[in-house]
CSV table of C-alpha atoms in Angstrom, one decimal:
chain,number,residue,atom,x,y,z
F,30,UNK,CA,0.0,0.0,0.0
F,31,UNK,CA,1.2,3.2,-1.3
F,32,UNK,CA,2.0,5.9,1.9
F,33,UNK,CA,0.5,9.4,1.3
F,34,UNK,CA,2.8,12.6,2.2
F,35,UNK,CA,0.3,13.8,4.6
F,36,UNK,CA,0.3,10.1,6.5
F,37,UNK,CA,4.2,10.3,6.7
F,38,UNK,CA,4.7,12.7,10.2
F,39,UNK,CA,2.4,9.8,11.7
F,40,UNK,CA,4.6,6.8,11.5
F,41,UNK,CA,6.5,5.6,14.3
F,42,UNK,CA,10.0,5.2,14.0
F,43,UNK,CA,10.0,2.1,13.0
F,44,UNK,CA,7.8,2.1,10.2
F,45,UNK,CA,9.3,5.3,8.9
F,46,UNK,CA,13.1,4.0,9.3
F,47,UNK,CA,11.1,0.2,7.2
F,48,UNK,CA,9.6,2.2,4.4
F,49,UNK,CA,13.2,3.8,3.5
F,50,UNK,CA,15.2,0.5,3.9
F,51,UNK,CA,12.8,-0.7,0.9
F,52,UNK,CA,12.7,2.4,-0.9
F,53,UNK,CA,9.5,3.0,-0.6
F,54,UNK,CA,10.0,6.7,0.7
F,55,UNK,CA,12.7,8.7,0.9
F,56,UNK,CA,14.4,10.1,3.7
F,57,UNK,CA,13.8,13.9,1.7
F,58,UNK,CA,10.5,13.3,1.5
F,59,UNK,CA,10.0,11.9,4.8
F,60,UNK,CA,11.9,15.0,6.5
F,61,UNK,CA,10.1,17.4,4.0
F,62,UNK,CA,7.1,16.2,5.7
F,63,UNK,CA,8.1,16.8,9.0
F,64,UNK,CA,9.0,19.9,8.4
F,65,UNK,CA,5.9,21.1,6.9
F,66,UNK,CA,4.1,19.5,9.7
F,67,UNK,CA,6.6,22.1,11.8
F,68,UNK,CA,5.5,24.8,10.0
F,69,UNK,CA,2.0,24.3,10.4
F,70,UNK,CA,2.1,23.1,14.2
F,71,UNK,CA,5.1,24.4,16.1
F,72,UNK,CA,4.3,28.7,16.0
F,73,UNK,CA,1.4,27.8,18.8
F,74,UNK,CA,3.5,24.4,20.3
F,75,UNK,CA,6.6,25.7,20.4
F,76,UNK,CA,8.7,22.7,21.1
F,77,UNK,CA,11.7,23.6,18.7
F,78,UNK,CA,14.3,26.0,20.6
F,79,UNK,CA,16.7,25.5,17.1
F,80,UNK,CA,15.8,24.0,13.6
F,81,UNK,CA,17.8,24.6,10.6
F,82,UNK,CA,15.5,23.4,7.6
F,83,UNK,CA,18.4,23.1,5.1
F,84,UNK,CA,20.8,21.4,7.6
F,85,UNK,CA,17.9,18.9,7.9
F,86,UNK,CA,17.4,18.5,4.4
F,87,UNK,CA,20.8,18.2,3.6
F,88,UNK,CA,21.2,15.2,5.9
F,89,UNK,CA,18.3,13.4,4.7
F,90,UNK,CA,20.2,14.5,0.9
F,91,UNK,CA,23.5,12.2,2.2
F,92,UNK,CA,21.6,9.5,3.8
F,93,UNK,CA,19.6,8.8,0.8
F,94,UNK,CA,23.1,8.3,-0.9
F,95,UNK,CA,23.6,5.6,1.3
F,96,UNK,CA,23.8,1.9,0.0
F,97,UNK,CA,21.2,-0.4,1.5
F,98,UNK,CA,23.8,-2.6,3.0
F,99,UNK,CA,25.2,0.0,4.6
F,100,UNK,CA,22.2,1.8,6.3
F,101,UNK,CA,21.8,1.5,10.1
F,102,UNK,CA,18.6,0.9,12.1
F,103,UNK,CA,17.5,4.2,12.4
F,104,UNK,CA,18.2,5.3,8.9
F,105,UNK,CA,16.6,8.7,7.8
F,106,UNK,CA,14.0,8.9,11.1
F,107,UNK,CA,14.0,12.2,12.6
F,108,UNK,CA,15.0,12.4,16.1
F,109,UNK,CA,14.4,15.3,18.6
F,110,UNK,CA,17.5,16.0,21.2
F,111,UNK,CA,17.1,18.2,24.0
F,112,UNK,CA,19.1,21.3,24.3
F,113,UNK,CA,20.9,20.0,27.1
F,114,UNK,CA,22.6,17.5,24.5
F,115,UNK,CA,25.4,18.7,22.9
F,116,UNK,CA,25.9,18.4,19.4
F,117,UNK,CA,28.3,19.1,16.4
F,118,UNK,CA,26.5,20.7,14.2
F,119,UNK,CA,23.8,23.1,16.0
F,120,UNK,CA,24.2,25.3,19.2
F,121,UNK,CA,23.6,23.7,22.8
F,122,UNK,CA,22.2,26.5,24.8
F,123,UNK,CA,20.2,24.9,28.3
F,124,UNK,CA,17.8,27.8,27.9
F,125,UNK,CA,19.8,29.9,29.9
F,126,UNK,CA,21.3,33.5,29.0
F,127,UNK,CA,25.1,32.2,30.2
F,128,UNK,CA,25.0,30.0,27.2
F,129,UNK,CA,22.7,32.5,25.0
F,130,UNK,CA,25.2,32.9,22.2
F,131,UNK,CA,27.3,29.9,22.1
F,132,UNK,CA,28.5,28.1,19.2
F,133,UNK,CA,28.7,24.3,17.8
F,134,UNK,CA,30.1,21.9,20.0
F,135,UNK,CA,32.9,20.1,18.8
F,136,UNK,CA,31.8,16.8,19.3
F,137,UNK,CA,28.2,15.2,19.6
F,138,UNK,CA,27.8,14.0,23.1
F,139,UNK,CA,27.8,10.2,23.6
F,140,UNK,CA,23.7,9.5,23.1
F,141,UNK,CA,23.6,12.1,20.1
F,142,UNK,CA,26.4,10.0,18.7
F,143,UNK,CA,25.0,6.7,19.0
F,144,UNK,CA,21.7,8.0,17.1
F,145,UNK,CA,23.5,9.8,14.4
F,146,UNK,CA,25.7,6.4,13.8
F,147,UNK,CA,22.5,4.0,13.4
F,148,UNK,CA,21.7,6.8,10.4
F,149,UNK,CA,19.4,8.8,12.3
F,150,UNK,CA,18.4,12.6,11.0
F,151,UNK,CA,19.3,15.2,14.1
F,152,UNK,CA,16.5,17.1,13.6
F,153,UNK,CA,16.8,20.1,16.0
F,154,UNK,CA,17.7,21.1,19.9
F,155,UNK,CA,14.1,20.7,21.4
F,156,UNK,CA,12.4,23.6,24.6
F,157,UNK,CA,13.5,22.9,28.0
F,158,UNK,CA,13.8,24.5,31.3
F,159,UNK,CA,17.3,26.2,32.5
F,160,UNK,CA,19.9,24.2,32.9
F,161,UNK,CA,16.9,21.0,32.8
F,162,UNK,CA,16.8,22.4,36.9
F,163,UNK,CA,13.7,24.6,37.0
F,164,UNK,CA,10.2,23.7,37.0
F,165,UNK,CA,9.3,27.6,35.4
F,166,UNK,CA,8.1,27.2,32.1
F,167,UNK,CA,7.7,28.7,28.8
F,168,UNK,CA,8.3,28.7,26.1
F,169,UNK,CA,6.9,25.3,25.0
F,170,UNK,CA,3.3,24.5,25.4
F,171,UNK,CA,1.2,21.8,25.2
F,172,UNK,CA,-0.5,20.2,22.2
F,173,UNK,CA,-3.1,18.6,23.5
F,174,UNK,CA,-4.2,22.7,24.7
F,175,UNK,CA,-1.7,25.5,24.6
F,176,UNK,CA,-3.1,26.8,27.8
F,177,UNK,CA,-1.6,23.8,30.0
F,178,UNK,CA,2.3,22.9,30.0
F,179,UNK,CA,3.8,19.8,28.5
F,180,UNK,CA,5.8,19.1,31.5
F,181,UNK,CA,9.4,19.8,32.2
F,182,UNK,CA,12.3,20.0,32.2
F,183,UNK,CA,11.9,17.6,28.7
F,184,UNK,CA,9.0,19.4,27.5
F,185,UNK,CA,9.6,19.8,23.7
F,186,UNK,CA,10.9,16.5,23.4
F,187,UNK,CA,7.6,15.1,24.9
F,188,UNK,CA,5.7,18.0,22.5
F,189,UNK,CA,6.8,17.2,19.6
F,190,UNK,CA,6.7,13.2,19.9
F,191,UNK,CA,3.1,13.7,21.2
F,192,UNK,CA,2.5,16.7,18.3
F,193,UNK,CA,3.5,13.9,15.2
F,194,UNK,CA,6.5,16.6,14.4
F,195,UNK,CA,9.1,13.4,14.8
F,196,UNK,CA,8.5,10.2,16.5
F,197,UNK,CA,11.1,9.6,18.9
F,198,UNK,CA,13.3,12.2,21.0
F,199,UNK,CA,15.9,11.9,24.0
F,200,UNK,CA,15.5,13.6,27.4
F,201,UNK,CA,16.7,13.4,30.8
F,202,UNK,CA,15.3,12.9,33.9
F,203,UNK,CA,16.3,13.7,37.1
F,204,UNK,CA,13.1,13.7,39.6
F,205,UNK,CA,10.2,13.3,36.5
F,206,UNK,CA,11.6,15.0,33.6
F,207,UNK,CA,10.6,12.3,31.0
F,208,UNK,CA,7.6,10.5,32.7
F,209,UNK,CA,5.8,13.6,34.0
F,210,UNK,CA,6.1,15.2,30.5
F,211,UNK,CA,5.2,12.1,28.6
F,212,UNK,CA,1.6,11.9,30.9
F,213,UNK,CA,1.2,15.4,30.1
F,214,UNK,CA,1.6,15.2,26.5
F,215,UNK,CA,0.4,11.8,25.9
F,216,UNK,CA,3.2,9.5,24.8
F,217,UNK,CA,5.3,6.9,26.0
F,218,UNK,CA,8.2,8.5,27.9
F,219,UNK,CA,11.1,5.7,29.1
F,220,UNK,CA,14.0,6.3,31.6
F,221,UNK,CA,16.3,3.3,32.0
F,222,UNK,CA,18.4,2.4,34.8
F,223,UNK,CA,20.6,5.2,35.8
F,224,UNK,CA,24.4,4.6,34.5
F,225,UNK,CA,23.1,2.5,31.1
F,226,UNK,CA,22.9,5.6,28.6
F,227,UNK,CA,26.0,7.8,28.8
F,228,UNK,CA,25.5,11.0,30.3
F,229,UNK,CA,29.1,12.3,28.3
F,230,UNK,CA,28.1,15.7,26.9
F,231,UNK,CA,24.5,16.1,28.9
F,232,UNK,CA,24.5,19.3,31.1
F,233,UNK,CA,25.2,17.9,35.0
F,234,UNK,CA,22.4,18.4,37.5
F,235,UNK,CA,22.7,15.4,39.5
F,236,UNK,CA,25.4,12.6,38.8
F,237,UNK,CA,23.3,10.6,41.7
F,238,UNK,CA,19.9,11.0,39.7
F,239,UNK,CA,20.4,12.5,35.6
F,240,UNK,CA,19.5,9.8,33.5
F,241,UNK,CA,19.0,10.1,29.9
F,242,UNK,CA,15.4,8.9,27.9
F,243,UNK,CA,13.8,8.5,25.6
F,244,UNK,CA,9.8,9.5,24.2
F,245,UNK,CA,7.9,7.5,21.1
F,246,UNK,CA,4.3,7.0,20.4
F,247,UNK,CA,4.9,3.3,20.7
F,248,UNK,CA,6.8,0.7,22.8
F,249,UNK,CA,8.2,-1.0,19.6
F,250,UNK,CA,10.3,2.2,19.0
F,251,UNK,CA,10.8,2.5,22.7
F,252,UNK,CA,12.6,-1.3,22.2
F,253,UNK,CA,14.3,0.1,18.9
F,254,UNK,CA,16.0,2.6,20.8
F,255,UNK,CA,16.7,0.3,24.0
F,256,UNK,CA,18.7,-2.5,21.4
F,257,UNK,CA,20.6,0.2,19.5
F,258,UNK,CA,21.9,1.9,23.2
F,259,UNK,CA,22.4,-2.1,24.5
F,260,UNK,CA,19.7,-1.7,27.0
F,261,UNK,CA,18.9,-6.3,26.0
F,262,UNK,CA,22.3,-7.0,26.7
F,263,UNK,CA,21.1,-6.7,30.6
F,264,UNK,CA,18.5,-9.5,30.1
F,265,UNK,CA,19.4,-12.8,32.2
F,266,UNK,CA,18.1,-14.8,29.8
F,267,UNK,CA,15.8,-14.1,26.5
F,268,UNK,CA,12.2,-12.6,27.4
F,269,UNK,CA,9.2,-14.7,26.5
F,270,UNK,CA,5.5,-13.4,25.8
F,271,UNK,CA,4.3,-11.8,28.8
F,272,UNK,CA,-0.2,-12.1,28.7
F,273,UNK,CA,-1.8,-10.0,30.4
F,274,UNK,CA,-4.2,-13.0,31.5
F,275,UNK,CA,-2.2,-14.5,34.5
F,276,UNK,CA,0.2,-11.9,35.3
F,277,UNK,CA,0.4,-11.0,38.5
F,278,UNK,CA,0.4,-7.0,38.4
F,279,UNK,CA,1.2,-4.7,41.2
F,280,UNK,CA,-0.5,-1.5,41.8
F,281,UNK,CA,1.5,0.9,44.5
F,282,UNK,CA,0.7,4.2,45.2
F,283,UNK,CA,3.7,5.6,47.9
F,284,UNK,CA,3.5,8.1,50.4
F,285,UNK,CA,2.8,10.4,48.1
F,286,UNK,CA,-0.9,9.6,47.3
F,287,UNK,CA,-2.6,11.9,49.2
F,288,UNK,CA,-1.3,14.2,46.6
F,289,UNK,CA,-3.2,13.0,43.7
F,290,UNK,CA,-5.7,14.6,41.7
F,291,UNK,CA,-9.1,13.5,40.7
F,292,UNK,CA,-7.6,12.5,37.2
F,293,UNK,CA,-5.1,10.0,38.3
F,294,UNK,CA,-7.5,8.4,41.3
F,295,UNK,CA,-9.9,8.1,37.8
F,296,UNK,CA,-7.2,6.3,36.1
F,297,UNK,CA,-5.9,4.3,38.8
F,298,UNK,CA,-9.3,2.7,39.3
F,299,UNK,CA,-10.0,1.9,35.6
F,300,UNK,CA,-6.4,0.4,35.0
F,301,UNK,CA,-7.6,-2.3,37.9
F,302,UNK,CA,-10.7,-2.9,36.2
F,303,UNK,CA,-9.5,-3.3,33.0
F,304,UNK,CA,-6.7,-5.3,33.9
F,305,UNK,CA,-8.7,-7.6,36.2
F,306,UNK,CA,-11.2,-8.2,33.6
F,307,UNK,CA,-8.4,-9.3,31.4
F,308,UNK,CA,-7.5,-12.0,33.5
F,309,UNK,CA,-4.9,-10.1,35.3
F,310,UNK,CA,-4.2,-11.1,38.8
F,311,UNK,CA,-3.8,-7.5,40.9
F,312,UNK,CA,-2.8,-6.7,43.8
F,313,UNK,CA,-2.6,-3.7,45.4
F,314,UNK,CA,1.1,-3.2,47.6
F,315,UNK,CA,2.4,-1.4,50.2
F,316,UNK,CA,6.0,0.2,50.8
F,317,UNK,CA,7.6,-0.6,53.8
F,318,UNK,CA,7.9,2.7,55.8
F,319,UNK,CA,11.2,3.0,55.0
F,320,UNK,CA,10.5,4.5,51.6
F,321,UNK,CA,8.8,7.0,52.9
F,322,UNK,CA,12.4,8.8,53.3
F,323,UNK,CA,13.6,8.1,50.3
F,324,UNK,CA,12.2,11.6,49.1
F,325,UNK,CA,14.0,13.3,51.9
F,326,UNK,CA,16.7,11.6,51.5
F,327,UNK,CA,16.7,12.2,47.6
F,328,UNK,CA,16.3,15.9,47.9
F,329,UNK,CA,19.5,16.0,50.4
F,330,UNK,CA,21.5,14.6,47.4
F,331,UNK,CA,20.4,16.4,44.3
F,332,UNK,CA,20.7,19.8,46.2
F,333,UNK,CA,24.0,19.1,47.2
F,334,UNK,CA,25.2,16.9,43.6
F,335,UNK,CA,23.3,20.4,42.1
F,336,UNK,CA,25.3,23.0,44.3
F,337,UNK,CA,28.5,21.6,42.7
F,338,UNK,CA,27.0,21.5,39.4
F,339,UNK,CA,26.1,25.1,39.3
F,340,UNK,CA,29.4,26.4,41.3
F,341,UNK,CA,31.6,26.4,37.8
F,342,UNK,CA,28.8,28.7,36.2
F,343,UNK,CA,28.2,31.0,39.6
F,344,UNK,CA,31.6,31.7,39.1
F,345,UNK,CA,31.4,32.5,35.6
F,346,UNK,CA,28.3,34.8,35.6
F,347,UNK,CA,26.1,35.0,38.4
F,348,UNK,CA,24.0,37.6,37.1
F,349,UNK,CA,22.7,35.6,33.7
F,350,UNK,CA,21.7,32.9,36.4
F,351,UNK,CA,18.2,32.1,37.5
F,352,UNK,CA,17.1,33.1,41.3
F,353,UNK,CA,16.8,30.1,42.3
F,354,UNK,CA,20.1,28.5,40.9
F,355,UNK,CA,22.3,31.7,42.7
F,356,UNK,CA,20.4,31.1,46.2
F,357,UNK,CA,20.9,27.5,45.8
F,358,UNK,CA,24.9,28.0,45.4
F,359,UNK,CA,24.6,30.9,48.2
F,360,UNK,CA,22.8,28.9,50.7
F,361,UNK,CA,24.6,28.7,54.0
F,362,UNK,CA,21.3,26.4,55.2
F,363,UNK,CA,23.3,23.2,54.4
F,364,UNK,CA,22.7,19.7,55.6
F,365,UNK,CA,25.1,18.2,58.4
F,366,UNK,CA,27.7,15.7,57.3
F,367,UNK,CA,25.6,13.1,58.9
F,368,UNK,CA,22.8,14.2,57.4
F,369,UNK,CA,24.4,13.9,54.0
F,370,UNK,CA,25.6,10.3,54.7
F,371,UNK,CA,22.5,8.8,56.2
F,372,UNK,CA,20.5,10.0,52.7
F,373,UNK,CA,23.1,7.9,50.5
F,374,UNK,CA,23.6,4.9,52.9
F,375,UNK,CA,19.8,5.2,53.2
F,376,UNK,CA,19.1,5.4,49.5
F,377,UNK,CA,21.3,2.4,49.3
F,378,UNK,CA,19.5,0.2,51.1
F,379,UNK,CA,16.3,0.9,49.6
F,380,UNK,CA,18.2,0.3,46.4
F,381,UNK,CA,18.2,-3.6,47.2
F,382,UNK,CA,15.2,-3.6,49.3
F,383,UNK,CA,13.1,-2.0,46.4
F,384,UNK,CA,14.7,-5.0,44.2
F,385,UNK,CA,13.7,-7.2,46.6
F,386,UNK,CA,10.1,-6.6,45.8
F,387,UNK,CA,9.9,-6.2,42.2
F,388,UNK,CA,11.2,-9.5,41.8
F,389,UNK,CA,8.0,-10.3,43.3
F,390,UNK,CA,6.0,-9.2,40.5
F,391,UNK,CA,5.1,-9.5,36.6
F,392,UNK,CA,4.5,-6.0,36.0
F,393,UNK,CA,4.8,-3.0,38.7
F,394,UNK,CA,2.5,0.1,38.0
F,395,UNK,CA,2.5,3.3,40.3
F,396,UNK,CA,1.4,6.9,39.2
F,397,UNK,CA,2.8,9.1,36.5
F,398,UNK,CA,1.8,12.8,38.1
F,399,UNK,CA,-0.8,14.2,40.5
F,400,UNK,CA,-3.0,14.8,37.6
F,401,UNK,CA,-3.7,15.8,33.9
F,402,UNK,CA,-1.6,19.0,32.9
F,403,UNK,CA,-2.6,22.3,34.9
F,404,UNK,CA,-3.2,25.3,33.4
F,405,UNK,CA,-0.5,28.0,32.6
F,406,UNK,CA,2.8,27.8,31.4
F,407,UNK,CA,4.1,29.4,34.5
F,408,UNK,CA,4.8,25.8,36.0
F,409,UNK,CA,5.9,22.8,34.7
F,410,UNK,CA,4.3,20.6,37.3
F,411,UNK,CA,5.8,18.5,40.4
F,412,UNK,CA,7.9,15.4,40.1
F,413,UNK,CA,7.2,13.8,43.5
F,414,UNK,CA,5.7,10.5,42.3
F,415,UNK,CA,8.7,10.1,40.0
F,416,UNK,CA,11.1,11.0,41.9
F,417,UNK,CA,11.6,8.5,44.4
F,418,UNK,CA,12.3,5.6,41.3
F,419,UNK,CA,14.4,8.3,39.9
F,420,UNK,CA,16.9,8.2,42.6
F,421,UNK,CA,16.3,4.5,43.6
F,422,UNK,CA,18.3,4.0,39.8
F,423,UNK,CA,15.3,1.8,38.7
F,424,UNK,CA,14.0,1.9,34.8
F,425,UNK,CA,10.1,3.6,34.5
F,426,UNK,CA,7.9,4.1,31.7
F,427,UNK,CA,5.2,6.1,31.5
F,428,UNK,CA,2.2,4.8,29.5
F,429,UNK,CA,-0.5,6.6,28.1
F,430,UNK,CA,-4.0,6.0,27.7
F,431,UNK,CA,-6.3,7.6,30.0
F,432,UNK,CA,-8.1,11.3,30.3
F,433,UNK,CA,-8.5,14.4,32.4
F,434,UNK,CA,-11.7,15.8,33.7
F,435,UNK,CA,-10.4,18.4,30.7
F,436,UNK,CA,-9.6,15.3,28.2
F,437,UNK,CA,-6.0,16.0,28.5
F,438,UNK,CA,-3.7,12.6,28.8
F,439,UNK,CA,-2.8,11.0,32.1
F,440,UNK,CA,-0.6,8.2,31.8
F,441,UNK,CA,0.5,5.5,34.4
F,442,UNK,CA,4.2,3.9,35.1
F,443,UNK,CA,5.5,0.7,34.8
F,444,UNK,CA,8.5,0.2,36.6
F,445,UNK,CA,10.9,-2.6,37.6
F,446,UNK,CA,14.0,-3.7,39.2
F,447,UNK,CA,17.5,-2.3,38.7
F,448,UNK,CA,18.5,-3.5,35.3
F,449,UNK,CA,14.8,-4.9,34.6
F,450,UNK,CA,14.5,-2.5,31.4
F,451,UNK,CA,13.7,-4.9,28.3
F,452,UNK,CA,11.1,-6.6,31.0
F,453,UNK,CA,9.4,-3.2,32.0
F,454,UNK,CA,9.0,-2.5,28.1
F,455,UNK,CA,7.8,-6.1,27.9
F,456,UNK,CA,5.1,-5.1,30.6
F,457,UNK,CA,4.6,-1.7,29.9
F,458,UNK,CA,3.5,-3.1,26.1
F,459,UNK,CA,1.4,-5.5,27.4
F,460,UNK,CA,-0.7,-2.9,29.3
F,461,UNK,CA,-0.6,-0.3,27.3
F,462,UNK,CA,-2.3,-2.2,24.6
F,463,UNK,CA,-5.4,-2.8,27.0
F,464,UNK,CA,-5.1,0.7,28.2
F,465,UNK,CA,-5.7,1.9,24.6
F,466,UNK,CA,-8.2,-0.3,23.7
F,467,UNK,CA,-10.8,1.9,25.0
């Protein structure tokens, strides 16, 4: 079946990146068709913080040059990078006025690299918040209704995955900068295990917590992207179908329910009955109270991990800092030394415990945000119920398929074990495909 140019910006990654390999499209017309999906969507989204249209073009030019034999997986798909990435050919600029008229960077950094190796188009530096530290928003907006946020600090990598303007894009995430967004926006939004992407050319926040992701309308392009980075090679031995019918499913809230919203209490109760009339055995679970610390705990980290991030560039220019990042490095209400060593031995521990309990389990799901996106761009929302997995190192996906009071998304998260990542996309798939259904 022939593929009209107006279908093409609605492909997933892997049907884009199939259709090349057999010549059925090419990667100029496929990026011309981005693009003028760009054009048409992005002056009210605003996801796109640099795009050169002839850089693109020219790229897509080369790759079609490319002999079959020598293509690589993601040949000629468009990917989004966040402008915390650098890379080679376009500015990296963290939304902040230190870095407001920098140049090129000499070299990609490590993720950028991998994706421009497998023959993927860089498509552009995508919106985020300064320094991927501030939950104060603007410029990027949400599709689903300009009047909300997409999230942050990953918000127009999320955007523009969600908006059809490419179908994958990396992030990071340091409390709930990938899931948060991706329930926002709907779309799926993946962070593996901390330490299995390279972080080499990210902007530092937290070495303890930053973890590069990534966001696709599908799991199958989530599992494209997991292969090419080597995310399978932690597998203990080769996955087998995982049925929805039989598989025992944990549902666990935290400490941090009382915080959710109307939305997510909505979706939480039709994700049980849709998953226990497919057969699914559910269960809801309790943390030991121990894990109520771990956000404590985790905020005793980052803030310290940040304050040495942000030193170098206090030093530099304090003045083309935001507020908060100057009192943060001028603080003199600083956590004891024991204080700072009970939040990493304690995190530690829960580390192992947490592992403990997952093992337990088929599939682990647990909220994505207190709610569908709020109103106003002023905010990008609150990371607390991803935080907590965030710093516990453990991989999390956040699924789409459910509604607002507003009929924006609101997504749920799968999560795992340490090093669980091909079986949380095996999980995640499974009930995401009953999640959509409806």
């Amino acid at each position: 079946m022939a593929v009209s140019k107006s279908d093409l910006p609605r492909l997933s990654a892997s049907q884009a990146a199939e259709l090349i390999r057999q010549n059925r499209i090419s990667a100029q017309d496929y990026a011309q068709a981005l693009l003028e999906k760009v054009r048409e969507r992005d002056p009210q989204v605003r996801a796109w913080v640099y795009l050169d249209e002839k850089a693109i073009l020219e790229q897509a030019r080369r790759l079609d040059q490319v002999p079959p034999h020598k293509r690589g997986p993601l040949h000629g798909v468009a990917v989004g990078i966040k402008d915390i990435f650098l890379t080679k050919d376009m500015p990296t600029r963290y939304y902040s006025r230190l870095h407001a008229h920098d140049g090129n960077a000499a070299a990609d950094s490590a993720a950028v690299g991998v994706l421009r190796a497998a023959g993927a188009i860089i498509f552009g530096k995508t919106a985020t918040t300064e320094f991927a530290s501030m939950t104060e928003g603007r410029p990027c907006t949400n599709p689903n209704n300009p009047k909300h946020t997409p999230g942050g600090s990953s918000s127009g990598s999320a955007a523009a995955v969600a908006d059809f303007q490419v179908p994958i894009a990396i992030g990071t995430q340091t409390g709930g900068s990938i899931v948060r967004p991706g329930s926002f926006n709907g779309c799926y939004g993946f962070k593996p295990t901390w330490g299995t992407v390279s972080t080499e050319g990210v902007g530092r926040f937290s070495v303890s917590a930053d973890t590069p992701g990534f966001y696709a309308r599908s799991v199958e392009d989530i599992e494209l992207l997991s292969v090419l980075f080597r995310l399978d090679s932690l597998m203990i031995e080769p996955l087998k179908p995982l049925p929805v019918a039989g598989a025992k499913i944990a549902f666990i809230k935290t400490h941090i329910w009382p915080n959710a919203g109307p939305g997510t209490h909505a979706a939480w109760d039709l994700a049980h009955k849709l998953l226990r009339e497919k057969g699914a055995d559910v269960e809801d679970v309790d943390l030991p109270e121990s894990f109520a610390k771990c956000s404590d705990w985790r905020e005793i980290v980052v803030t310290e991990e940040a304050r040495a991030a942000f030193l170098p560039k206090y030093r530099e220019d304090k003045t083309k800092l935001h507020v908060d990042i100057v009192a943060l490095v001028e603080s003199r209400d600083l956590p004891s030394r024991k204080q700072v060593l009970e939040a990493h031995d304690g995190i530690a521990r829960l580390r192992s415990e947490w592992d403990q309990i997952a093992a337990k389990y088929d599939i682990i799901l647990t909220p994505s945000a207190l709610d569908e996106a709020p109103e106003g761009l002023e905010s990008t929302g609150t990371a607390i119920f991803c935080s907590m997995w965030t710093i516990l190192h453990v991989p999390a996906m956040n699924i789409p398929g459910f509604k607002g009071a507003l009929g924006l998304p609101i997504g749920l998260t799968a999560i795992g074990s340490r090093y669980s990542d091909m079986e949380v996309l095996q999980g995640g798939k499974a009930v995401g495909a009953v999640f959509n259904e409806m």
